[in-house]
Coordinates of C-alpha atoms in Angstrom, one line a residue:
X1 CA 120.1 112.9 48.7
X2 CA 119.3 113.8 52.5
X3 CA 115.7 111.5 52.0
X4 CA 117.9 109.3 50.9
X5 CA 120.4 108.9 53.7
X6 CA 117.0 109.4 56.1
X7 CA 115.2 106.1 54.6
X8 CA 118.5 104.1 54.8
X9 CA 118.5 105.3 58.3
X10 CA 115.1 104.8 59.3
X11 CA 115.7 101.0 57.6
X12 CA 118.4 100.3 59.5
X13 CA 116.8 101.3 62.6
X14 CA 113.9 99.3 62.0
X15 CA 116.1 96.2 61.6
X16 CA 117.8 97.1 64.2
X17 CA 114.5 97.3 66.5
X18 CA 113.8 93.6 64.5
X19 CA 116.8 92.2 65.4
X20 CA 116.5 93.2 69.5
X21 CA 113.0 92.1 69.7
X22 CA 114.0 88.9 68.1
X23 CA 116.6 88.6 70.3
X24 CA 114.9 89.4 73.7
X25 CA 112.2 87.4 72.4
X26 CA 114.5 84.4 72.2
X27 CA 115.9 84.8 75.6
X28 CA 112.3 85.5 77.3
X29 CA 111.5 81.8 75.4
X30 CA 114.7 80.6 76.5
X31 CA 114.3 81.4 80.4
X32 CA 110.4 80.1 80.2
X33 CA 111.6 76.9 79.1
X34 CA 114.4 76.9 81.3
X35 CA 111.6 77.1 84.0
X36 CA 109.8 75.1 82.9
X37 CA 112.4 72.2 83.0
X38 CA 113.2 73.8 86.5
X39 CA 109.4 72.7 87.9
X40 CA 109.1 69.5 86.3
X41 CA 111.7 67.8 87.8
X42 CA 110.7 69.5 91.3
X43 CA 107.7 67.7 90.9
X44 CA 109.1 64.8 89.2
X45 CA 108.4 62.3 92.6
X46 CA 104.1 63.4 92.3
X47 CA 102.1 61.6 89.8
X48 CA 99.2 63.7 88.6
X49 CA 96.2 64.1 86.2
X50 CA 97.3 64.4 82.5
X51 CA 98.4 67.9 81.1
X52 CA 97.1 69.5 77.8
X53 CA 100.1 70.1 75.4
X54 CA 99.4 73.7 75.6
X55 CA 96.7 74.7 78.3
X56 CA 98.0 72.4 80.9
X57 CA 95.4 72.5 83.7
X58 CA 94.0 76.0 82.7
X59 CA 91.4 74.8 80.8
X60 CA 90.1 72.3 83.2
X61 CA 90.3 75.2 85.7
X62 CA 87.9 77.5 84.0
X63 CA 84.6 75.2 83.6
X64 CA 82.1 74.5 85.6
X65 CA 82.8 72.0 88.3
X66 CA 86.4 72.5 88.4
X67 CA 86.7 72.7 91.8
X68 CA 85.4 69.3 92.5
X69 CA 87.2 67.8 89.4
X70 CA 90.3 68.9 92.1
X71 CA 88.6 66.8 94.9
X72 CA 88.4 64.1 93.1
X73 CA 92.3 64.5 91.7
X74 CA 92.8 64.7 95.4
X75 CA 91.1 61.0 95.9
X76 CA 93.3 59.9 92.5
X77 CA 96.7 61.5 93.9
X78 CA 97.1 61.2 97.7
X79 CA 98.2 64.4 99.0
X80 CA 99.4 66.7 96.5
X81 CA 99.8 66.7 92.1
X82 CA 101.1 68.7 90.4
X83 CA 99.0 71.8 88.6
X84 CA 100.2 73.5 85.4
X85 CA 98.4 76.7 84.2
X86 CA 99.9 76.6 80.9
X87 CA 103.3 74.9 80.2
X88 CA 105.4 77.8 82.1
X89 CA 103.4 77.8 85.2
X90 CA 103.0 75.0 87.3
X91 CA 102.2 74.5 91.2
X92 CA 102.4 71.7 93.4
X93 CA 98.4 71.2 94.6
X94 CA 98.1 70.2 97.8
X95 CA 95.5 69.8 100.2
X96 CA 96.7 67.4 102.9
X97 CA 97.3 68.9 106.4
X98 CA 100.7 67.6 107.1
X99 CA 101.7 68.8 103.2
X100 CA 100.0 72.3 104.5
X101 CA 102.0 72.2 107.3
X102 CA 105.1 71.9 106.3
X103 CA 105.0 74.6 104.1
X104 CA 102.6 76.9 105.6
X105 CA 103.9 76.5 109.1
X106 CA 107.4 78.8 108.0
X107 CA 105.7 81.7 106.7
X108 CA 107.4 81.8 102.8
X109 CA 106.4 84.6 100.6
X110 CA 103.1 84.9 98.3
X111 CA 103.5 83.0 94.4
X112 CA 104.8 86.5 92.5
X113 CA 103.3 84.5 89.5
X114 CA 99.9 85.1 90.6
X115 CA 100.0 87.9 93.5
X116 CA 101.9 90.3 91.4
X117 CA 98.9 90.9 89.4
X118 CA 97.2 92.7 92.5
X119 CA 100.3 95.3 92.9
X120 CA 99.0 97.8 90.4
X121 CA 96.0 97.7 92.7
X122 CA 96.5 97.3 96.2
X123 CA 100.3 98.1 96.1
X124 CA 102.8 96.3 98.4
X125 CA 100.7 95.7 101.7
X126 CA 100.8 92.9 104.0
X127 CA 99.2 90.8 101.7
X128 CA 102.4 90.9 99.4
X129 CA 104.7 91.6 101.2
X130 CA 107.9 90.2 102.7
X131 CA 110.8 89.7 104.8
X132 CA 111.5 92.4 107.6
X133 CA 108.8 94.7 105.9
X134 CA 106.0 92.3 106.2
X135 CA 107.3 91.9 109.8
X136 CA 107.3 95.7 110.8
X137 CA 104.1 96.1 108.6
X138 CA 101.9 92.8 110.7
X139 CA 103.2 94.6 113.9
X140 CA 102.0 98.0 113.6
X141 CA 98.9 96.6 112.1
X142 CA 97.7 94.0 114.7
X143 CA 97.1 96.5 117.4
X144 CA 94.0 97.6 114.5
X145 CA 92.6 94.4 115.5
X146 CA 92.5 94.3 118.7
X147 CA 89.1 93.9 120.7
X148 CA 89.2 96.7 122.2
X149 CA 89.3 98.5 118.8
X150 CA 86.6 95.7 117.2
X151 CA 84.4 96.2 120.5
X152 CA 82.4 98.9 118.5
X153 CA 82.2 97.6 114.9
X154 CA 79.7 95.5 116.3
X155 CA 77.3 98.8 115.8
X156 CA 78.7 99.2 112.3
X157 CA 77.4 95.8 110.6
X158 CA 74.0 96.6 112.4
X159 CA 74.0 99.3 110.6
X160 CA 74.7 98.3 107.0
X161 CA 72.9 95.1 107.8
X162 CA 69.5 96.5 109.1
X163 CA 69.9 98.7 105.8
X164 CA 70.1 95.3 103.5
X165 CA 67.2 93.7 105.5
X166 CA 64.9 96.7 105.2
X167 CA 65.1 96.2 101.5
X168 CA 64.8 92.6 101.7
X169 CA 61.8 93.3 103.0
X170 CA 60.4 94.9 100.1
X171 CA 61.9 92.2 98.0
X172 CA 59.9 89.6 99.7
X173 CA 56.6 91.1 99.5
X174 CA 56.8 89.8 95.6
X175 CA 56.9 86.4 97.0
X176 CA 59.6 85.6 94.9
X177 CA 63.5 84.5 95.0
X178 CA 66.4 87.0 94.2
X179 CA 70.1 86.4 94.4
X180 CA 71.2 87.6 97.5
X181 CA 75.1 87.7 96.5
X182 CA 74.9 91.3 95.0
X183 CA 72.8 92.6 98.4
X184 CA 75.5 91.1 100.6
X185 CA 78.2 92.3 98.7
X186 CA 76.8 96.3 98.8
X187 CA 76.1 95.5 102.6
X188 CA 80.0 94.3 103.4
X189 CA 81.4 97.3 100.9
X190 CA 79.3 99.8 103.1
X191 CA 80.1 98.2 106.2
X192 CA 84.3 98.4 105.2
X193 CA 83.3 101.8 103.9
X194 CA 82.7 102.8 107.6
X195 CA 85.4 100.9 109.5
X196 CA 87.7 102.4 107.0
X197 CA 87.3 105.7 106.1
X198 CA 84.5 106.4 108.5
X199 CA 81.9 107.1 106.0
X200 CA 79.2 105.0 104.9
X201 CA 76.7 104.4 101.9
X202 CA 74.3 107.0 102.7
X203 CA 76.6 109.7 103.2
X204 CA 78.7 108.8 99.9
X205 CA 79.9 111.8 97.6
X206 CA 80.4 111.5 93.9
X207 CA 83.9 110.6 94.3
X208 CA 83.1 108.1 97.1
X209 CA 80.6 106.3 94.6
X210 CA 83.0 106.1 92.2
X211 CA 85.6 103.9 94.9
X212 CA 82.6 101.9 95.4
X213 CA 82.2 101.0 91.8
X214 CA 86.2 101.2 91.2
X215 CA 86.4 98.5 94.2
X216 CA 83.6 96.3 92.5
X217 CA 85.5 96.5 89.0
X218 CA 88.7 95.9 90.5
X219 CA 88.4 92.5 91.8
X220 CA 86.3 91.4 88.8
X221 CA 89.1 92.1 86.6
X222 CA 91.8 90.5 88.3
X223 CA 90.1 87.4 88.9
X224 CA 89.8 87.9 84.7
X225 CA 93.3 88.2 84.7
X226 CA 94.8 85.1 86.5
X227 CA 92.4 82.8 84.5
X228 CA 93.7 84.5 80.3
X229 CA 97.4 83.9 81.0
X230 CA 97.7 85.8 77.5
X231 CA 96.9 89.0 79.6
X232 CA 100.0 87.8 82.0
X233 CA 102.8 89.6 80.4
X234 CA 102.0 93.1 81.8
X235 CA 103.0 95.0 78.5
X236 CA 101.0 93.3 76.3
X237 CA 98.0 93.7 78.9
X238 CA 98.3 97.2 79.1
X239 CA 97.6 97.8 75.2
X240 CA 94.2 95.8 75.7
X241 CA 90.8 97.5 76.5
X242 CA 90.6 94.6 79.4
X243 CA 94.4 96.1 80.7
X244 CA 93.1 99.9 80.1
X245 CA 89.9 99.7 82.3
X246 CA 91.6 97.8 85.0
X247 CA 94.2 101.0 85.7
X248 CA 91.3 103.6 85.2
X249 CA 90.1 101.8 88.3
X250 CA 92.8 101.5 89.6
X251 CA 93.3 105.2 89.4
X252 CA 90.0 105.8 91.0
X253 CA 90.8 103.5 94.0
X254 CA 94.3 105.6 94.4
X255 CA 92.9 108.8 93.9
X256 CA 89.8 108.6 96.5
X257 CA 92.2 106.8 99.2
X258 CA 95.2 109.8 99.0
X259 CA 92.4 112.1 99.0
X260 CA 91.1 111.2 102.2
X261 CA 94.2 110.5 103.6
X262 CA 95.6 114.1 103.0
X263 CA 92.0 115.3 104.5
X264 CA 92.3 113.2 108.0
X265 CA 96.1 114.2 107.9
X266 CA 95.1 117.8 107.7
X267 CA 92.0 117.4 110.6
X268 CA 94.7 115.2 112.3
X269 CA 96.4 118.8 112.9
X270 CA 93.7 120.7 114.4
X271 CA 93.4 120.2 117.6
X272 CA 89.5 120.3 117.8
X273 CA 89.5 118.0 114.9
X274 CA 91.6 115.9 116.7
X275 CA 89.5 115.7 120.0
X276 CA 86.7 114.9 117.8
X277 CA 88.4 112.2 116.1
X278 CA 89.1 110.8 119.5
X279 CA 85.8 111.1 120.9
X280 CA 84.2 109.1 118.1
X281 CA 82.4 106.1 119.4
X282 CA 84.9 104.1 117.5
X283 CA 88.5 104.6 115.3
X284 CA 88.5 103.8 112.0
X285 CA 91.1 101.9 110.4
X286 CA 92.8 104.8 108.5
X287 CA 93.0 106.5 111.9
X288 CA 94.7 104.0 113.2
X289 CA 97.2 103.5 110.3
X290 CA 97.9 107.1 111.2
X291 CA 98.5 106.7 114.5
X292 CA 100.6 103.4 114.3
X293 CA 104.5 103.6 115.0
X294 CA 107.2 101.1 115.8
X295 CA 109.9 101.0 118.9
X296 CA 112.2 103.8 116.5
X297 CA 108.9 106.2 116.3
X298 CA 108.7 105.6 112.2
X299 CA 105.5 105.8 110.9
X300 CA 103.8 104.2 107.7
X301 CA 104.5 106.7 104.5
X302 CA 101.6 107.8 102.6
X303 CA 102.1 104.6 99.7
X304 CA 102.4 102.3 102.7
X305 CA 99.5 104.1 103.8
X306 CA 97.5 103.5 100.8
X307 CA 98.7 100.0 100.1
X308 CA 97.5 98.6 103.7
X309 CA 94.0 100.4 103.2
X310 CA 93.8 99.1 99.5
X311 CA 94.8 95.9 101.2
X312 CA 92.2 96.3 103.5
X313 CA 88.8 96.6 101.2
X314 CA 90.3 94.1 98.8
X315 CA 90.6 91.1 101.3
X316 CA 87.6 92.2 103.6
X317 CA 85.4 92.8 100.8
X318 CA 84.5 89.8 98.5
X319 CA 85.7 87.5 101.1
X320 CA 82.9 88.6 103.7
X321 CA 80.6 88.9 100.9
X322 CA 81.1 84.9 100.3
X323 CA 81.1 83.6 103.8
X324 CA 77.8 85.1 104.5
X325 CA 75.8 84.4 101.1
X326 CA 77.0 80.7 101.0
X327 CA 76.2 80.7 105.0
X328 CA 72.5 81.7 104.5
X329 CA 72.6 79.3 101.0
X330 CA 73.7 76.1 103.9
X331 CA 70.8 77.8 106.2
X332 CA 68.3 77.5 103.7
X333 CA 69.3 73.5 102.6
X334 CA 69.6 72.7 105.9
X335 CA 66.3 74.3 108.0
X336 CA 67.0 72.2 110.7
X337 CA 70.2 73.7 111.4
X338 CA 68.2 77.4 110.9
X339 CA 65.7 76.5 113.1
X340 CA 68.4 76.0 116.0
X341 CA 70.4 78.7 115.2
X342 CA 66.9 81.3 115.1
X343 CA 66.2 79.6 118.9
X344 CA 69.2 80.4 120.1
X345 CA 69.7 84.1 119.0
X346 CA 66.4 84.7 119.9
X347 CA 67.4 83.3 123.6
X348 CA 70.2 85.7 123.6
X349 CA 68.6 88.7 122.7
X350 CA 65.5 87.9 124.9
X351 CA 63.4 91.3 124.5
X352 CA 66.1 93.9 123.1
X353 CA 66.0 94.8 119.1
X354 CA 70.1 95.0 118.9
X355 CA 73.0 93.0 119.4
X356 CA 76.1 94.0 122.4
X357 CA 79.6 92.9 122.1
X358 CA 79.6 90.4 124.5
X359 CA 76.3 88.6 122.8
X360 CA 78.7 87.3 120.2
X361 CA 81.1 85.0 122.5
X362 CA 77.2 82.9 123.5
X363 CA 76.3 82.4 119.8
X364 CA 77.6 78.8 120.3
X365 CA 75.6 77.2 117.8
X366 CA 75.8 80.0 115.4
X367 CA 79.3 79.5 115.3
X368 CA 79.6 75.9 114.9
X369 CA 76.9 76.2 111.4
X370 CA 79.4 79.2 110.4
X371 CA 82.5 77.3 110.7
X372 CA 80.8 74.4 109.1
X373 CA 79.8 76.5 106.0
X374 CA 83.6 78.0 106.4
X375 CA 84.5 74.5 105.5
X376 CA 82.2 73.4 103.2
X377 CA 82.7 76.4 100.9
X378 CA 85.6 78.7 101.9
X379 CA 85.4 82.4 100.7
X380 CA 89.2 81.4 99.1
X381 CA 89.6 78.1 98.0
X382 CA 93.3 78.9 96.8
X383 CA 96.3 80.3 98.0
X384 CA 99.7 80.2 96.9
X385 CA 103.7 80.5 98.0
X386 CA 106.7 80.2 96.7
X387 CA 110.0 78.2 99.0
X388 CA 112.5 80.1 100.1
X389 CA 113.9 77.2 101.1
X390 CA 113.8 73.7 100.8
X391 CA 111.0 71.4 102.0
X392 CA 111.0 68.0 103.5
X393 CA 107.0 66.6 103.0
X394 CA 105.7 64.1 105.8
X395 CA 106.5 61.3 103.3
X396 CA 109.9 61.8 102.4
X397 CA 109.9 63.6 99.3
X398 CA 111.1 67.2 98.9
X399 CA 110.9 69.9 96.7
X400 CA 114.0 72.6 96.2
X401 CA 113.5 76.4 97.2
X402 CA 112.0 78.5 94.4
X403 CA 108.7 75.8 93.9
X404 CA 105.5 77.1 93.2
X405 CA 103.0 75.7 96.0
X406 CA 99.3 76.0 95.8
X407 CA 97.0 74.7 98.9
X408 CA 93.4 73.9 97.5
X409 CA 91.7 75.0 101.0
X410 CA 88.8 73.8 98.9
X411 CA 89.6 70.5 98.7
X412 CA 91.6 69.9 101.9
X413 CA 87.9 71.1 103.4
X414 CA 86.5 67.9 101.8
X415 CA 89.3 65.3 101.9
X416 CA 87.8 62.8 103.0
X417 CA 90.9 61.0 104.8
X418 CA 90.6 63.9 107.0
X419 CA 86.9 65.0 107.3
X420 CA 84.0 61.8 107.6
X421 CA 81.4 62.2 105.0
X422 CA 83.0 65.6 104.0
X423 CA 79.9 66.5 102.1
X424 CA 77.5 66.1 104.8
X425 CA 76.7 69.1 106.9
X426 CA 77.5 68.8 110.3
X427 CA 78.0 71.5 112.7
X428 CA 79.1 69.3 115.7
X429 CA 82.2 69.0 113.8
X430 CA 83.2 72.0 115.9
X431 CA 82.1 71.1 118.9
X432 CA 85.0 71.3 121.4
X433 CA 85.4 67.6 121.9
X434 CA 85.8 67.2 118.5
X435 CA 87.9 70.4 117.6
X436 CA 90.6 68.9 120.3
X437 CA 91.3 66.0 118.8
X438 CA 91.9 67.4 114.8
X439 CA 94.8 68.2 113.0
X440 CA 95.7 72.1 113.3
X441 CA 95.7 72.6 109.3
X442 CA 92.7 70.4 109.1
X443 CA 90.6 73.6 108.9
X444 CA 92.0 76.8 107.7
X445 CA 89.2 79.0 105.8
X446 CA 91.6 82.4 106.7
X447 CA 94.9 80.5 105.6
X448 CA 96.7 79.7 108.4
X449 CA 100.8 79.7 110.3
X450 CA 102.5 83.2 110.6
X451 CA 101.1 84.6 107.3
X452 CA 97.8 84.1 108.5
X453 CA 94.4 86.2 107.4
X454 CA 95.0 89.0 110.7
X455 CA 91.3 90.5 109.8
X456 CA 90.1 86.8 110.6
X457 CA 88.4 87.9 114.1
X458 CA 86.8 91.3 112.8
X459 CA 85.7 88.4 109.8
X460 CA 84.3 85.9 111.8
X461 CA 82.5 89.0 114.5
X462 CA 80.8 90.6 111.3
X463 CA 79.7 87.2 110.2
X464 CA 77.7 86.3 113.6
X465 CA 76.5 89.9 113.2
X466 CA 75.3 89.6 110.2
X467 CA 73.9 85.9 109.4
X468 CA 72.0 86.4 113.4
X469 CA 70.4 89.8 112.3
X470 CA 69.2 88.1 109.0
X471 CA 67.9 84.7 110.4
X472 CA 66.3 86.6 113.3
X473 CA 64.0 89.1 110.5
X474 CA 63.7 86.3 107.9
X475 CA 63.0 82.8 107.0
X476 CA 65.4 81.4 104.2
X477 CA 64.4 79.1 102.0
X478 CA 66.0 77.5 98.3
X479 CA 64.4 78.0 95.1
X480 CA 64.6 74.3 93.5
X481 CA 64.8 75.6 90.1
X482 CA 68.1 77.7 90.4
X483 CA 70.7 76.2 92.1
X484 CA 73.8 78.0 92.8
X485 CA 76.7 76.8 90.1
X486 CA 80.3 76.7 92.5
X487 CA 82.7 79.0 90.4
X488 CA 86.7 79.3 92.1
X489 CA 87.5 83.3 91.1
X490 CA 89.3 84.9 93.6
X491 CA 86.7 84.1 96.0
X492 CA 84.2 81.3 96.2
X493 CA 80.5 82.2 94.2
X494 CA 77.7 81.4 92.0
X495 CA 78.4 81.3 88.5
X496 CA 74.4 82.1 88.5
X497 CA 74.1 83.7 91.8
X498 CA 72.5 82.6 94.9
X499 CA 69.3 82.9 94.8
X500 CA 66.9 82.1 97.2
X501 CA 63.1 82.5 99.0
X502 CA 62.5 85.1 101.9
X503 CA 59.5 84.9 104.6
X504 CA 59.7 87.8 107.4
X505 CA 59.4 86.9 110.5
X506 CA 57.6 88.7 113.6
X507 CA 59.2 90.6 116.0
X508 CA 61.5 88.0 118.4
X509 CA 59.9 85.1 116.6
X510 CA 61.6 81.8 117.8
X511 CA 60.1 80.3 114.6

């Protein structure tokens, strides 16, 4: 009798559980489509490309060539379309620089749709966050970037650099090409490794390797997750191997960071470890997150802590990685421009072997090919927001707080109502004649207004570093039968890597 009354109960229970799941399952639909409705007529005033009844954009998205499939949407539709990854999700693409002024000029908060995939990850940062925290947050972090405190980085990506070159070296002996992404990308992860932490790749532990490799997975298998939205729903992505390996690594990356932030706390209390620490020839950033305070005298906690240095090697990482591979790529199509660019570091360093702070601020025409290459093939081609308020475009129409907006940086680069013959490649774009007289959203590689990239300048110093030690050792060259393949992830790469021919160079050659 009591197995009895236990399988009626167990039945009833299980319809039960039915009947909720049913139920939730038909309010979860209810609220998409109520969404859904909600964006449409948002965008209801901007024509776009057609949709797919159930992929809507997504699909296009993924293959190869997607990125200019948006320029020319951006020729089509004037301005802005709209952009639907699926039938719940949909953005309003724009890549005009009034449209990204308007909008990008007011500082609202990151899309949740897409940036809450990083959280599990890099926590609530300044990348994420917003409101008074984001304020407090950008205030005790700016000082970090200060030139004072960047002066001596400038050692640093010697460092790692010289380190990737001397292995180049071998590599070119076999007088043939090799991608250089991967090289780059162990060079900028070992330079962050040492503005960071204070550490770097030859003096890595076990558990330090593991970060490094944790760090590589981790932005892999986000950029996997924004483009399956059937891994969107974070409780069904947690029961799949995908889901599983993404918060090993994420334990990995938290683990190694509250490690060594309980280890510079402790050293942080010795007072000879202390003098030490202060007598370095530079601070790393997690000393001065540690040091950081605001007018009340309230620090960071330890999950604010780790959430600013996760921030930290996520954005700095791949990002670097990018502007300097497809840099050396526009070097090698363009030898001309190389040519120049080897005179003039070769005029600056004159005799010495190494670079000095204040050799950066003469690396005129250095610059002007970076920012050109910036433009031409940004390390993010897409960033997103959602209003917090209304918005009032250039044109009259408006779109209500709550929108989804995604600028294509990508495609405002090569819009060719704003940039001449956007696919040439022409440095004296950035001359400053011609930088005076342009729109100030016109070229914004580290986004741009009050949410702004604030690691742009230690970007843009370990970019001259970098790309000036390399075109001073080595002569680049393409390899005609592998050309890179554009592919929008996270960051802007080569579906099949960038791979390309090396010739050293003699000592201060000014070939």
């Amino acid at each position: 009798m009591g197995s009895v009354l236990l399988s009626l109960s167990l039945s009833r229970l299980g319809l039960w559980a039915s009947g909720l799941i049913l139920v939730l399952g038909f309010l979860k639909l209810i609220g998409l489509l109520m969404r859904r409705q909600f964006l449409t007529r948002a965008m209801d005033s901007f024509p776009g490309p057609p949709t797919h009844w159930f992929f809507g954009h997504a699909h296009e998205m993924q293959q190869t060539g997607s990125l200019d499939k948006v320029v020319s949407w951006a020729h089509e539709f004037p301005h802005a379309h709209p952009l639907w990854y699926g039938q719940f999700l949909g953005f309003l693409n724009i890549y005009e620089p009034e449209y990204a002024k308007a909008v990008y000029s007011r500082g609202d908060p990151k899309a949740p749709d897409v940036y809450d995939f990083f959280l599990p990850w890099i926590g609530k940062g300044l990348l994420v966050l917003q409101g008074p925290k984001w304020f407090q947050h950008r205030k005790l972090l700016t000082p970090g970037f200060h030139y004072d405190v960047l002066k001596p980085y400038t050692m640093v990506f010697a460092e790692s650099t010289n380190a990737m070159l001397d292995k180049w070296e071998e590599k070119a002996r076999e007088n043939k090409s090799f991608d250089i992404f991967g090289d780059v990308g162990h060079m900028a992860l070992d330079t962050l490794m040492k503005c960071t932490f204070g550490k770097g790749h030859s003096s890595l532990s076990h558990r330090d390797s593991n970060y490094y490799e944790a760090v590589k997975d981790l932005t892999l298998l986000m950029q996997q997750r924004i483009e399956s939205f059937q891994y969107h729903n974070d409780f069904i992505y947690r029961l799949t191997a995908h889901g599983r390996r993404f918060l090993r690594a994420c334990q990995v990356a938290h683990d190694h960071t509250d490690q060594v932030i309980r280890e510079r706390k402790a050293a942080l209390e010795d007072e000879k470890e202390q003098e030490k620490i202060q007598n370095r020839r530079h601070l790393d950033f997690l000393d001065i997150l540690l040091g950081a305070r605001d007018e009340s005298g309230i620090k960071l906690s330890d999950r604010d802590l780790r959430a600013e240095v996760d921030t930290f090697m996520f954005e700095g990482h791949d990002t670097t990685t990018s502007g300097i591979s497809w840099f050396l790529y526009c070097m090698a199509l363009y030898p001309e421009h190389q040519h120049r660019c080897r005179e003039e570091i070769c005029q600056i360093l004159g005799s010495r072997d190494s670079f000095q702070w204040e050799d950066l601020a003469k690396m005129n025409y250095l610059t002007m090919c970076i920012k050109e290459s910036l433009r031409l093939y940004p390390p993010v081609p897409q960033v997103y927001r959602q209003l917090s308020k209304p918005v009032t475009f250039v044109d009259g129409r408006t779109l209500p707080a709550g929108s989804l907006i995604s600028l294509h940086i990508y495609a405002l680069h090569r819009n060719s109502a704003v940039w001449p013959d956007p696919e040439v490649f022409d440095p004296l774009r950035f001359s400053p004649e011609n930088v005076a007289g342009r729109h100030p959203f016109a070229f914004i590689p580290f986004s741009a207004g009050p949410r702004n990239c604030i690691g742009q300048q230690f970007a843009m110093n370990e970019m001259k570093v970098v790309t000036a030690l390399c075109l001073r050792r080595f002569e680049f060259a393409l390899d005609p039968l592998r050309p890179p393949i554009k592919l929008l992830q996270l960051i802007l790469c080569s579906k099949n890597g960038i791979y390309l021919h090396l010739s050293p160079l003699g000592p201060g050659s000014g070939k």
